[in-house]
Amino acid sequence: MRPRRSKTLATWLAVLAGALGGHRFYLHGARDVAGWAHVPAALLGAWGVARMLSLGHDDRLAWLLIPLLGAAISAGMVAALVYGLTPDERWNARHGEGRSGWLAVFGVLAALIVGATVLISTIAFASQRYFEAQGLSGTLGQ
């Protein structure tokens, strides 16, 4: 028999630790390959942020690594949205926990706000760095 898993807790784990796969480990255990796939992207992205903070904005490796962190965070927020919006009957059939309440709804709202902000910021950052690397940023307005 599988252990019962709370929809509310899974939603909040995806919001708070989704970039590192915390929600996947909660639902599927430490051997979950998809959970471990989150870890390298988040760590490489965090390394990119550290490189940019220490070496400045001209570090091209940081330009490539930082969007990985944005993608990892966005993936966690999508998982929180999916978990929080799953009907209780379907959740109970898969994970066997009782009814969810307002905390799951607040988790979905937090995921929506954080996910949209991170995704838009990642797209803007990657686009800006791409055009700077192409040398087009100064010639677009002419």
PDB file of C-alpha atoms in Angstrom:
ATOM      1  CA  MET A   1       0.000   0.000   0.000  1.00  0.00           C
ATOM      2  CA  ARG A   2       1.322   3.421  -0.989  1.00  0.00           C
ATOM      3  CA  PRO A   3       1.589   6.088   1.692  1.00  0.00           C
ATOM      4  CA  ARG A   4      -0.934   8.923   1.587  1.00  0.00           C
ATOM      5  CA  ARG A   5       0.304  12.214   0.191  1.00  0.00           C
ATOM      6  CA  SER A   6      -1.224  15.602   0.880  1.00  0.00           C
ATOM      7  CA  LYS A   7      -2.174  17.725  -2.125  1.00  0.00           C
ATOM      8  CA  THR A   8      -1.631  20.910  -0.118  1.00  0.00           C
ATOM      9  CA  LEU A   9       1.839  19.858   1.021  1.00  0.00           C
ATOM     10  CA  ALA A  10       2.802  18.745  -2.497  1.00  0.00           C
ATOM     11  CA  THR A  11       1.638  22.103  -3.866  1.00  0.00           C
ATOM     12  CA  TRP A  12       3.649  24.094  -1.326  1.00  0.00           C
ATOM     13  CA  LEU A  13       6.737  21.888  -1.763  1.00  0.00           C
ATOM     14  CA  ALA A  14       6.563  22.620  -5.484  1.00  0.00           C
ATOM     15  CA  VAL A  15       6.360  26.355  -4.732  1.00  0.00           C
ATOM     16  CA  LEU A  16       9.158  26.408  -2.149  1.00  0.00           C
ATOM     17  CA  ALA A  17      11.489  23.623  -3.335  1.00  0.00           C
ATOM     18  CA  GLY A  18      10.249  22.883  -6.845  1.00  0.00           C
ATOM     19  CA  ALA A  19      13.444  24.045  -8.529  1.00  0.00           C
ATOM     20  CA  LEU A  20      15.294  21.280  -6.689  1.00  0.00           C
ATOM     21  CA  GLY A  21      12.584  18.655  -7.213  1.00  0.00           C
ATOM     22  CA  GLY A  22      11.329  18.605  -3.607  1.00  0.00           C
ATOM     23  CA  HIS A  23       7.756  17.950  -4.692  1.00  0.00           C
ATOM     24  CA  ARG A  24       8.815  14.959  -6.794  1.00  0.00           C
ATOM     25  CA  PHE A  25      10.786  13.428  -3.936  1.00  0.00           C
ATOM     26  CA  TYR A  26       7.782  13.865  -1.638  1.00  0.00           C
ATOM     27  CA  LEU A  27       5.408  12.149  -4.052  1.00  0.00           C
ATOM     28  CA  HIS A  28       7.659   9.491  -5.597  1.00  0.00           C
ATOM     29  CA  GLY A  29      10.590   8.997  -3.225  1.00  0.00           C
ATOM     30  CA  ALA A  30      14.329   9.598  -3.406  1.00  0.00           C
ATOM     31  CA  ARG A  31      14.803   7.330  -6.429  1.00  0.00           C
ATOM     32  CA  ASP A  32      12.664   9.503  -8.715  1.00  0.00           C
ATOM     33  CA  VAL A  33      14.714  10.233 -11.839  1.00  0.00           C
ATOM     34  CA  ALA A  34      12.576  13.244 -12.803  1.00  0.00           C
ATOM     35  CA  GLY A  35      13.154  14.726  -9.352  1.00  0.00           C
ATOM     36  CA  TRP A  36      16.908  14.386  -9.726  1.00  0.00           C
ATOM     37  CA  ALA A  37      16.716  16.001 -13.192  1.00  0.00           C
ATOM     38  CA  HIS A  38      15.690  19.288 -11.520  1.00  0.00           C
ATOM     39  CA  VAL A  39      18.844  19.456  -9.401  1.00  0.00           C
ATOM     40  CA  PRO A  40      21.559  20.014 -12.066  1.00  0.00           C
ATOM     41  CA  ALA A  41      19.603  22.760 -13.838  1.00  0.00           C
ATOM     42  CA  ALA A  42      18.955  24.621 -10.597  1.00  0.00           C
ATOM     43  CA  LEU A  43      22.538  24.287  -9.378  1.00  0.00           C
ATOM     44  CA  LEU A  44      24.057  25.295 -12.720  1.00  0.00           C
ATOM     45  CA  GLY A  45      21.721  28.291 -12.857  1.00  0.00           C
ATOM     46  CA  ALA A  46      22.653  29.301  -9.324  1.00  0.00           C
ATOM     47  CA  TRP A  47      26.321  28.994 -10.291  1.00  0.00           C
ATOM     48  CA  GLY A  48      25.600  31.310 -13.235  1.00  0.00           C
ATOM     49  CA  VAL A  49      24.075  33.881 -10.877  1.00  0.00           C
ATOM     50  CA  ALA A  50      27.135  33.628  -8.607  1.00  0.00           C
ATOM     51  CA  ARG A  51      29.460  34.053 -11.615  1.00  0.00           C
ATOM     52  CA  MET A  52      27.593  37.136 -12.786  1.00  0.00           C
ATOM     53  CA  LEU A  53      27.664  38.664  -9.318  1.00  0.00           C
ATOM     54  CA  SER A  54      31.405  38.080  -8.960  1.00  0.00           C
ATOM     55  CA  LEU A  55      32.632  38.541 -12.549  1.00  0.00           C
ATOM     56  CA  GLY A  56      30.143  41.088 -13.818  1.00  0.00           C
ATOM     57  CA  HIS A  57      27.645  41.210 -16.656  1.00  0.00           C
ATOM     58  CA  ASP A  58      30.193  40.388 -19.357  1.00  0.00           C
ATOM     59  CA  ASP A  59      30.577  36.743 -18.333  1.00  0.00           C
ATOM     60  CA  ARG A  60      29.106  34.809 -21.259  1.00  0.00           C
ATOM     61  CA  LEU A  61      29.023  31.499 -19.410  1.00  0.00           C
ATOM     62  CA  ALA A  62      26.762  33.107 -16.811  1.00  0.00           C
ATOM     63  CA  TRP A  63      24.494  34.268 -19.642  1.00  0.00           C
ATOM     64  CA  LEU A  64      24.017  30.650 -20.655  1.00  0.00           C
ATOM     65  CA  LEU A  65      23.605  29.262 -17.142  1.00  0.00           C
ATOM     66  CA  ILE A  66      21.170  31.728 -15.556  1.00  0.00           C
ATOM     67  CA  PRO A  67      18.194  30.779 -17.780  1.00  0.00           C
ATOM     68  CA  LEU A  68      18.556  27.213 -16.483  1.00  0.00           C
ATOM     69  CA  LEU A  69      17.643  28.461 -13.014  1.00  0.00           C
ATOM     70  CA  GLY A  70      14.648  30.301 -14.436  1.00  0.00           C
ATOM     71  CA  ALA A  71      13.529  27.148 -16.235  1.00  0.00           C
ATOM     72  CA  ALA A  72      13.916  25.050 -13.076  1.00  0.00           C
ATOM     73  CA  ILE A  73      11.900  27.516 -10.994  1.00  0.00           C
ATOM     74  CA  SER A  74       9.235  27.775 -13.704  1.00  0.00           C
ATOM     75  CA  ALA A  75       8.965  23.968 -13.877  1.00  0.00           C
ATOM     76  CA  GLY A  76       8.385  23.850 -10.131  1.00  0.00           C
ATOM     77  CA  MET A  77       5.667  26.489 -10.396  1.00  0.00           C
ATOM     78  CA  VAL A  78       3.923  24.588 -13.205  1.00  0.00           C
ATOM     79  CA  ALA A  79       3.969  21.474 -11.018  1.00  0.00           C
ATOM     80  CA  ALA A  80       2.435  23.485  -8.154  1.00  0.00           C
ATOM     81  CA  LEU A  81      -0.324  24.688 -10.475  1.00  0.00           C
ATOM     82  CA  VAL A  82      -1.024  21.147 -11.678  1.00  0.00           C
ATOM     83  CA  TYR A  83      -1.062  19.691  -8.167  1.00  0.00           C
ATOM     84  CA  GLY A  84      -3.159  22.442  -6.656  1.00  0.00           C
ATOM     85  CA  LEU A  85      -5.722  22.415  -9.476  1.00  0.00           C
ATOM     86  CA  THR A  86      -6.081  18.621  -9.652  1.00  0.00           C
ATOM     87  CA  PRO A  87      -9.604  17.657  -8.543  1.00  0.00           C
ATOM     88  CA  ASP A  88      -9.690  16.044  -5.106  1.00  0.00           C
ATOM     89  CA  GLU A  89     -11.213  12.840  -6.481  1.00  0.00           C
ATOM     90  CA  ARG A  90      -8.388  12.349  -8.976  1.00  0.00           C
ATOM     91  CA  TRP A  91      -5.749  13.233  -6.361  1.00  0.00           C
ATOM     92  CA  ASN A  92      -7.277  10.781  -3.886  1.00  0.00           C
ATOM     93  CA  ALA A  93      -7.264   8.012  -6.506  1.00  0.00           C
ATOM     94  CA  ARG A  94      -3.535   8.501  -7.086  1.00  0.00           C
ATOM     95  CA  HIS A  95      -2.199   9.602  -3.707  1.00  0.00           C
ATOM     96  CA  GLY A  96      -4.945   8.789  -1.190  1.00  0.00           C
ATOM     97  CA  GLU A  97      -5.336  11.917   0.935  1.00  0.00           C
ATOM     98  CA  GLY A  98      -8.438  13.724   2.079  1.00  0.00           C
ATOM     99  CA  ARG A  99      -9.944  16.964   0.868  1.00  0.00           C
ATOM    100  CA  SER A 100      -7.723  19.969   0.209  1.00  0.00           C
ATOM    101  CA  GLY A 101      -8.588  23.434   1.484  1.00  0.00           C
ATOM    102  CA  TRP A 102      -7.692  27.051   1.043  1.00  0.00           C
ATOM    103  CA  LEU A 103      -3.989  26.474   1.662  1.00  0.00           C
ATOM    104  CA  ALA A 104      -3.759  24.624  -1.651  1.00  0.00           C
ATOM    105  CA  VAL A 105      -5.533  27.545  -3.353  1.00  0.00           C
ATOM    106  CA  PHE A 106      -3.058  30.012  -1.831  1.00  0.00           C
ATOM    107  CA  GLY A 107      -0.228  27.762  -3.051  1.00  0.00           C
ATOM    108  CA  VAL A 108      -1.646  27.940  -6.579  1.00  0.00           C
ATOM    109  CA  LEU A 109      -1.841  31.737  -6.354  1.00  0.00           C
ATOM    110  CA  ALA A 110       1.759  31.943  -5.123  1.00  0.00           C
ATOM    111  CA  ALA A 111       2.884  29.633  -7.932  1.00  0.00           C
ATOM    112  CA  LEU A 112       1.077  31.737 -10.507  1.00  0.00           C
ATOM    113  CA  ILE A 113       2.655  34.969  -9.293  1.00  0.00           C
ATOM    114  CA  VAL A 114       6.182  33.592  -8.884  1.00  0.00           C
ATOM    115  CA  GLY A 115       6.042  31.459 -12.025  1.00  0.00           C
ATOM    116  CA  ALA A 116       4.841  34.269 -14.274  1.00  0.00           C
ATOM    117  CA  THR A 117       7.426  36.687 -12.879  1.00  0.00           C
ATOM    118  CA  VAL A 118      10.311  34.241 -13.231  1.00  0.00           C
ATOM    119  CA  LEU A 119       9.297  33.081 -16.706  1.00  0.00           C
ATOM    120  CA  ILE A 120       8.926  36.617 -18.080  1.00  0.00           C
ATOM    121  CA  SER A 121      12.194  37.689 -16.434  1.00  0.00           C
ATOM    122  CA  THR A 122      14.037  34.683 -17.844  1.00  0.00           C
ATOM    123  CA  ILE A 123      12.749  35.332 -21.354  1.00  0.00           C
ATOM    124  CA  ALA A 124      13.687  39.022 -21.122  1.00  0.00           C
ATOM    125  CA  PHE A 125      17.154  38.255 -19.730  1.00  0.00           C
ATOM    126  CA  ALA A 126      17.908  35.581 -22.331  1.00  0.00           C
ATOM    127  CA  SER A 127      16.637  37.778 -25.185  1.00  0.00           C
ATOM    128  CA  GLN A 128      18.675  40.774 -24.063  1.00  0.00           C
ATOM    129  CA  ARG A 129      21.853  38.727 -23.734  1.00  0.00           C
ATOM    130  CA  TYR A 130      21.258  37.052 -27.092  1.00  0.00           C
ATOM    131  CA  PHE A 131      20.952  40.382 -28.905  1.00  0.00           C
ATOM    132  CA  GLU A 132      23.948  41.800 -27.058  1.00  0.00           C
ATOM    133  CA  ALA A 133      25.994  38.786 -28.140  1.00  0.00           C
ATOM    134  CA  GLN A 134      24.890  39.313 -31.734  1.00  0.00           C
ATOM    135  CA  GLY A 135      26.011  42.948 -31.604  1.00  0.00           C
ATOM    136  CA  LEU A 136      22.555  44.127 -32.645  1.00  0.00           C
ATOM    137  CA  SER A 137      21.565  46.038 -29.538  1.00  0.00           C
ATOM    138  CA  GLY A 138      22.996  49.345 -30.766  1.00  0.00           C
ATOM    139  CA  THR A 139      21.844  49.017 -34.362  1.00  0.00           C
ATOM    140  CA  LEU A 140      18.187  48.131 -33.835  1.00  0.00           C
ATOM    141  CA  GLY A 141      17.098  51.714 -33.257  1.00  0.00           C
ATOM    142  CA  GLN A 142      18.925  53.148 -36.292  1.00  0.00           C
TER     143      GLN A 142
END
